[in-house]
Amino acid sequence: MSDYTLTKRAEADLFDIAVHGYRQFGVRQVEAYAAGLEHAFQLLADNPRMGRRADAIRPGVHRHEYAAHVILYEPVDGGVLILAIVHGRSMRRLAL
């Protein structure tokens, strides 16, 4: 099984998603959404070429949609580096 690592930016994104989700939808939905994201991270680690290339953001970056969010990551030896988790509506103003 391959590994995934989150950047500080990705960790902050997860925190923001959890806070917003808790306020809007409650603890059960936050827990379910977080579990789904973690499953997606592991899926990407095991299949790093699964996502679409997103070289317009930065060369080497890939993207994978999960529900309302886009996971931005780079394949690395032994898995993936999760760069950010961005709401789909925010993709236009993204800066990494």
PDB file of C-alpha atoms in Angstrom:
ATOM      1  CA  MET A   1       0.000   0.000   0.000  1.00  0.00           C
ATOM      2  CA  SER A   2       1.348   3.412  -0.970  1.00  0.00           C
ATOM      3  CA  ASP A   3       1.305   6.491   1.232  1.00  0.00           C
ATOM      4  CA  TYR A   4      -0.046   9.998   0.992  1.00  0.00           C
ATOM      5  CA  THR A   5       1.333  13.085   2.686  1.00  0.00           C
ATOM      6  CA  LEU A   6      -0.511  16.356   3.206  1.00  0.00           C
ATOM      7  CA  THR A   7       1.192  19.724   2.912  1.00  0.00           C
ATOM      8  CA  LYS A   8       0.489  22.344   5.567  1.00  0.00           C
ATOM      9  CA  ARG A   9      -1.814  24.012   3.027  1.00  0.00           C
ATOM     10  CA  ALA A  10      -3.770  20.758   2.577  1.00  0.00           C
ATOM     11  CA  GLU A  11      -4.018  20.295   6.361  1.00  0.00           C
ATOM     12  CA  ALA A  12      -5.382  23.838   6.684  1.00  0.00           C
ATOM     13  CA  ASP A  13      -7.847  23.159   3.868  1.00  0.00           C
ATOM     14  CA  LEU A  14      -9.093  20.037   5.680  1.00  0.00           C
ATOM     15  CA  PHE A  15      -9.556  22.020   8.872  1.00  0.00           C
ATOM     16  CA  ASP A  16     -11.539  24.701   7.029  1.00  0.00           C
ATOM     17  CA  ILE A  17     -13.691  22.056   5.324  1.00  0.00           C
ATOM     18  CA  ALA A  18     -14.420  20.457   8.710  1.00  0.00           C
ATOM     19  CA  VAL A  19     -15.345  23.755  10.376  1.00  0.00           C
ATOM     20  CA  HIS A  20     -17.591  24.823   7.505  1.00  0.00           C
ATOM     21  CA  GLY A  21     -19.132  21.365   7.268  1.00  0.00           C
ATOM     22  CA  TYR A  22     -19.837  21.228  10.992  1.00  0.00           C
ATOM     23  CA  ARG A  23     -21.568  24.602  10.919  1.00  0.00           C
ATOM     24  CA  GLN A  24     -23.615  23.777   7.830  1.00  0.00           C
ATOM     25  CA  PHE A  25     -24.309  20.050   8.116  1.00  0.00           C
ATOM     26  CA  GLY A  26     -23.376  18.727  11.566  1.00  0.00           C
ATOM     27  CA  VAL A  27     -20.851  16.324  12.992  1.00  0.00           C
ATOM     28  CA  ARG A  28     -22.076  13.134  11.269  1.00  0.00           C
ATOM     29  CA  GLN A  29     -21.786  14.655   7.820  1.00  0.00           C
ATOM     30  CA  VAL A  30     -18.328  16.064   8.616  1.00  0.00           C
ATOM     31  CA  GLU A  31     -17.134  12.644   9.750  1.00  0.00           C
ATOM     32  CA  ALA A  32     -18.550  10.958   6.638  1.00  0.00           C
ATOM     33  CA  TYR A  33     -17.045  13.575   4.319  1.00  0.00           C
ATOM     34  CA  ALA A  34     -13.641  13.361   6.030  1.00  0.00           C
ATOM     35  CA  ALA A  35     -13.683   9.566   5.725  1.00  0.00           C
ATOM     36  CA  GLY A  36     -14.508   9.905   2.035  1.00  0.00           C
ATOM     37  CA  LEU A  37     -11.640  12.326   1.498  1.00  0.00           C
ATOM     38  CA  GLU A  38      -9.218  10.010   3.303  1.00  0.00           C
ATOM     39  CA  HIS A  39     -10.397   7.141   1.109  1.00  0.00           C
ATOM     40  CA  ALA A  40      -9.809   9.306  -1.980  1.00  0.00           C
ATOM     41  CA  PHE A  41      -6.302  10.201  -0.738  1.00  0.00           C
ATOM     42  CA  GLN A  42      -5.426   6.527  -0.338  1.00  0.00           C
ATOM     43  CA  LEU A  43      -6.929   5.680  -3.729  1.00  0.00           C
ATOM     44  CA  LEU A  44      -4.734   8.361  -5.307  1.00  0.00           C
ATOM     45  CA  ALA A  45      -1.675   7.117  -3.409  1.00  0.00           C
ATOM     46  CA  ASP A  46      -2.280   3.623  -4.761  1.00  0.00           C
ATOM     47  CA  ASN A  47      -3.057   4.946  -8.281  1.00  0.00           C
ATOM     48  CA  PRO A  48      -1.126   8.218  -8.648  1.00  0.00           C
ATOM     49  CA  ARG A  49      -1.840   8.615 -12.370  1.00  0.00           C
ATOM     50  CA  MET A  50      -5.583   8.308 -11.803  1.00  0.00           C
ATOM     51  CA  GLY A  51      -6.232  12.046 -11.700  1.00  0.00           C
ATOM     52  CA  ARG A  52      -6.112  14.412 -14.636  1.00  0.00           C
ATOM     53  CA  ARG A  53      -3.011  16.487 -15.250  1.00  0.00           C
ATOM     54  CA  ALA A  54      -3.357  20.102 -14.170  1.00  0.00           C
ATOM     55  CA  ASP A  55      -0.184  21.622 -15.595  1.00  0.00           C
ATOM     56  CA  ALA A  56      -1.978  24.966 -15.996  1.00  0.00           C
ATOM     57  CA  ILE A  57      -1.886  25.238 -12.210  1.00  0.00           C
ATOM     58  CA  ARG A  58       1.714  24.088 -11.953  1.00  0.00           C
ATOM     59  CA  PRO A  59       3.733  21.552 -13.956  1.00  0.00           C
ATOM     60  CA  GLY A  60       3.426  18.057 -12.493  1.00  0.00           C
ATOM     61  CA  VAL A  61       0.201  18.736 -10.595  1.00  0.00           C
ATOM     62  CA  HIS A  62      -2.758  16.384 -10.959  1.00  0.00           C
ATOM     63  CA  ARG A  63      -6.374  16.905  -9.946  1.00  0.00           C
ATOM     64  CA  HIS A  64      -9.102  14.568  -8.752  1.00  0.00           C
ATOM     65  CA  GLU A  65     -12.665  15.582  -8.005  1.00  0.00           C
ATOM     66  CA  TYR A  66     -14.283  14.408  -4.789  1.00  0.00           C
ATOM     67  CA  ALA A  67     -17.868  15.610  -4.247  1.00  0.00           C
ATOM     68  CA  ALA A  68     -17.750  19.432  -4.061  1.00  0.00           C
ATOM     69  CA  HIS A  69     -13.953  19.584  -3.797  1.00  0.00           C
ATOM     70  CA  VAL A  70     -10.926  19.143  -6.024  1.00  0.00           C
ATOM     71  CA  ILE A  71      -7.883  17.373  -4.606  1.00  0.00           C
ATOM     72  CA  LEU A  72      -4.651  18.760  -6.049  1.00  0.00           C
ATOM     73  CA  TYR A  73      -1.646  16.487  -5.727  1.00  0.00           C
ATOM     74  CA  GLU A  74       1.723  15.474  -7.135  1.00  0.00           C
ATOM     75  CA  PRO A  75       2.821  11.882  -7.660  1.00  0.00           C
ATOM     76  CA  VAL A  76       5.974  11.174  -5.633  1.00  0.00           C
ATOM     77  CA  ASP A  77       8.036   8.067  -4.945  1.00  0.00           C
ATOM     78  CA  GLY A  78       5.883   5.740  -2.882  1.00  0.00           C
ATOM     79  CA  GLY A  79       2.600   7.626  -3.276  1.00  0.00           C
ATOM     80  CA  VAL A  80       1.337  11.183  -3.567  1.00  0.00           C
ATOM     81  CA  LEU A  81       1.802  14.583  -1.976  1.00  0.00           C
ATOM     82  CA  ILE A  82      -1.578  16.242  -1.392  1.00  0.00           C
ATOM     83  CA  LEU A  83      -1.055  19.930  -2.131  1.00  0.00           C
ATOM     84  CA  ALA A  84      -4.529  21.356  -1.521  1.00  0.00           C
ATOM     85  CA  ILE A  85      -8.211  20.503  -1.260  1.00  0.00           C
ATOM     86  CA  VAL A  86     -10.149  23.266  -2.974  1.00  0.00           C
ATOM     87  CA  HIS A  87     -13.872  23.806  -3.413  1.00  0.00           C
ATOM     88  CA  GLY A  88     -14.725  23.464  -7.082  1.00  0.00           C
ATOM     89  CA  ARG A  89     -16.005  27.057  -7.204  1.00  0.00           C
ATOM     90  CA  SER A  90     -12.614  28.333  -6.005  1.00  0.00           C
ATOM     91  CA  MET A  91     -10.511  26.748  -8.753  1.00  0.00           C
ATOM     92  CA  ARG A  92     -10.422  29.919 -10.865  1.00  0.00           C
ATOM     93  CA  ARG A  93      -8.650  31.955  -8.209  1.00  0.00           C
ATOM     94  CA  LEU A  94      -6.290  29.243  -7.002  1.00  0.00           C
ATOM     95  CA  ALA A  95      -2.646  30.001  -6.367  1.00  0.00           C
ATOM     96  CA  LEU A  96      -0.240  27.292  -5.206  1.00  0.00           C
TER      97      LEU A  96
END
